Amino acid sequence: DFPTQIGDASGKDDTYVGRIREDISHNCGINMWIVADNVRKGAATNSVQIAELLAKDHLS
């Protein structure tokens, strides 16, 4: 299963990440499915939070 905008994110401030996979086009890349309610959560805030989590969990 993977998160959906209507079923999971609508009306919430959270961002949901699913279907995380290795990016076959880049040796250090990843692909992921990300959904959020963009009216409640601005795109800039979302991007910063994702970058912070990736840096904390994968670049340390």
PDB file of C-alpha atoms in Angstrom:
ATOM      1  CA  ASP A   1       0.000   0.000   0.000  1.00  0.00           C
ATOM      2  CA  PHE A   2       0.999   3.597  -0.467  1.00  0.00           C
ATOM      3  CA  PRO A   3      -0.489   6.813   0.936  1.00  0.00           C
ATOM      4  CA  THR A   4      -3.094   8.740  -1.031  1.00  0.00           C
ATOM      5  CA  GLN A   5      -4.049  12.396  -0.904  1.00  0.00           C
ATOM      6  CA  ILE A   6      -7.761  11.766  -0.380  1.00  0.00           C
ATOM      7  CA  GLY A   7      -7.501   8.764   1.934  1.00  0.00           C
ATOM      8  CA  ASP A   8      -4.606   9.871   4.127  1.00  0.00           C
ATOM      9  CA  ALA A   9      -3.541  13.497   3.770  1.00  0.00           C
ATOM     10  CA  SER A  10      -6.718  15.504   3.184  1.00  0.00           C
ATOM     11  CA  GLY A  11      -7.411  17.866   6.071  1.00  0.00           C
ATOM     12  CA  LYS A  12      -4.172  17.056   7.911  1.00  0.00           C
ATOM     13  CA  ASP A  13      -0.883  18.878   8.410  1.00  0.00           C
ATOM     14  CA  ASP A  14       1.180  15.699   8.076  1.00  0.00           C
ATOM     15  CA  THR A  15       3.137  14.587   5.031  1.00  0.00           C
ATOM     16  CA  TYR A  16       2.974  10.916   4.058  1.00  0.00           C
ATOM     17  CA  VAL A  17       5.789   9.077   2.305  1.00  0.00           C
ATOM     18  CA  GLY A  18       5.525   5.690   0.646  1.00  0.00           C
ATOM     19  CA  ARG A  19       6.862   3.496  -2.128  1.00  0.00           C
ATOM     20  CA  ILE A  20      10.484   4.333  -1.308  1.00  0.00           C
ATOM     21  CA  ARG A  21      12.723   2.748  -3.907  1.00  0.00           C
ATOM     22  CA  GLU A  22      16.240   2.896  -5.260  1.00  0.00           C
ATOM     23  CA  ASP A  23      16.554   5.244  -8.230  1.00  0.00           C
ATOM     24  CA  ILE A  24      17.963   3.164 -11.071  1.00  0.00           C
ATOM     25  CA  SER A  25      18.979   6.302 -12.982  1.00  0.00           C
ATOM     26  CA  HIS A  26      21.359   7.563 -10.262  1.00  0.00           C
ATOM     27  CA  ASN A  27      23.547   5.501  -7.936  1.00  0.00           C
ATOM     28  CA  CYS A  28      22.863   7.751  -4.917  1.00  0.00           C
ATOM     29  CA  GLY A  29      19.234   8.522  -5.758  1.00  0.00           C
ATOM     30  CA  ILE A  30      15.910   7.420  -4.335  1.00  0.00           C
ATOM     31  CA  ASN A  31      12.366   7.622  -5.656  1.00  0.00           C
ATOM     32  CA  MET A  32       9.397   8.075  -3.353  1.00  0.00           C
ATOM     33  CA  TRP A  33       5.692   8.840  -3.427  1.00  0.00           C
ATOM     34  CA  ILE A  34       4.838  11.841  -1.218  1.00  0.00           C
ATOM     35  CA  VAL A  35       1.363  13.210  -0.478  1.00  0.00           C
ATOM     36  CA  ALA A  36       0.103  16.090   1.651  1.00  0.00           C
ATOM     37  CA  ASP A  37      -2.779  18.531   1.836  1.00  0.00           C
ATOM     38  CA  ASN A  38      -1.068  21.449   0.093  1.00  0.00           C
ATOM     39  CA  VAL A  39      -3.682  23.933   1.294  1.00  0.00           C
ATOM     40  CA  ARG A  40      -2.816  23.093   4.900  1.00  0.00           C
ATOM     41  CA  LYS A  41       0.887  22.550   4.424  1.00  0.00           C
ATOM     42  CA  GLY A  42       2.875  24.847   2.167  1.00  0.00           C
ATOM     43  CA  ALA A  43       5.220  23.315  -0.378  1.00  0.00           C
ATOM     44  CA  ALA A  44       8.251  25.143   1.023  1.00  0.00           C
ATOM     45  CA  THR A  45       7.715  23.856   4.566  1.00  0.00           C
ATOM     46  CA  ASN A  46       7.180  20.356   3.264  1.00  0.00           C
ATOM     47  CA  SER A  47      10.412  20.426   1.265  1.00  0.00           C
ATOM     48  CA  VAL A  48      12.438  21.697   4.207  1.00  0.00           C
ATOM     49  CA  GLN A  49      11.075  19.012   6.533  1.00  0.00           C
ATOM     50  CA  ILE A  50      11.819  16.243   4.025  1.00  0.00           C
ATOM     51  CA  ALA A  51      15.355  17.548   3.509  1.00  0.00           C
ATOM     52  CA  GLU A  52      15.910  17.680   7.280  1.00  0.00           C
ATOM     53  CA  LEU A  53      14.746  14.093   7.729  1.00  0.00           C
ATOM     54  CA  LEU A  54      16.863  12.826   4.854  1.00  0.00           C
ATOM     55  CA  ALA A  55      19.922  14.650   6.185  1.00  0.00           C
ATOM     56  CA  LYS A  56      19.358  13.315   9.705  1.00  0.00           C
ATOM     57  CA  ASP A  57      18.631   9.716   8.752  1.00  0.00           C
ATOM     58  CA  HIS A  58      20.735   9.160   5.652  1.00  0.00           C
ATOM     59  CA  LEU A  59      23.592  11.649   5.521  1.00  0.00           C
ATOM     60  CA  SER A  60      24.949  11.351   9.069  1.00  0.00           C
TER      61      SER A  60
END
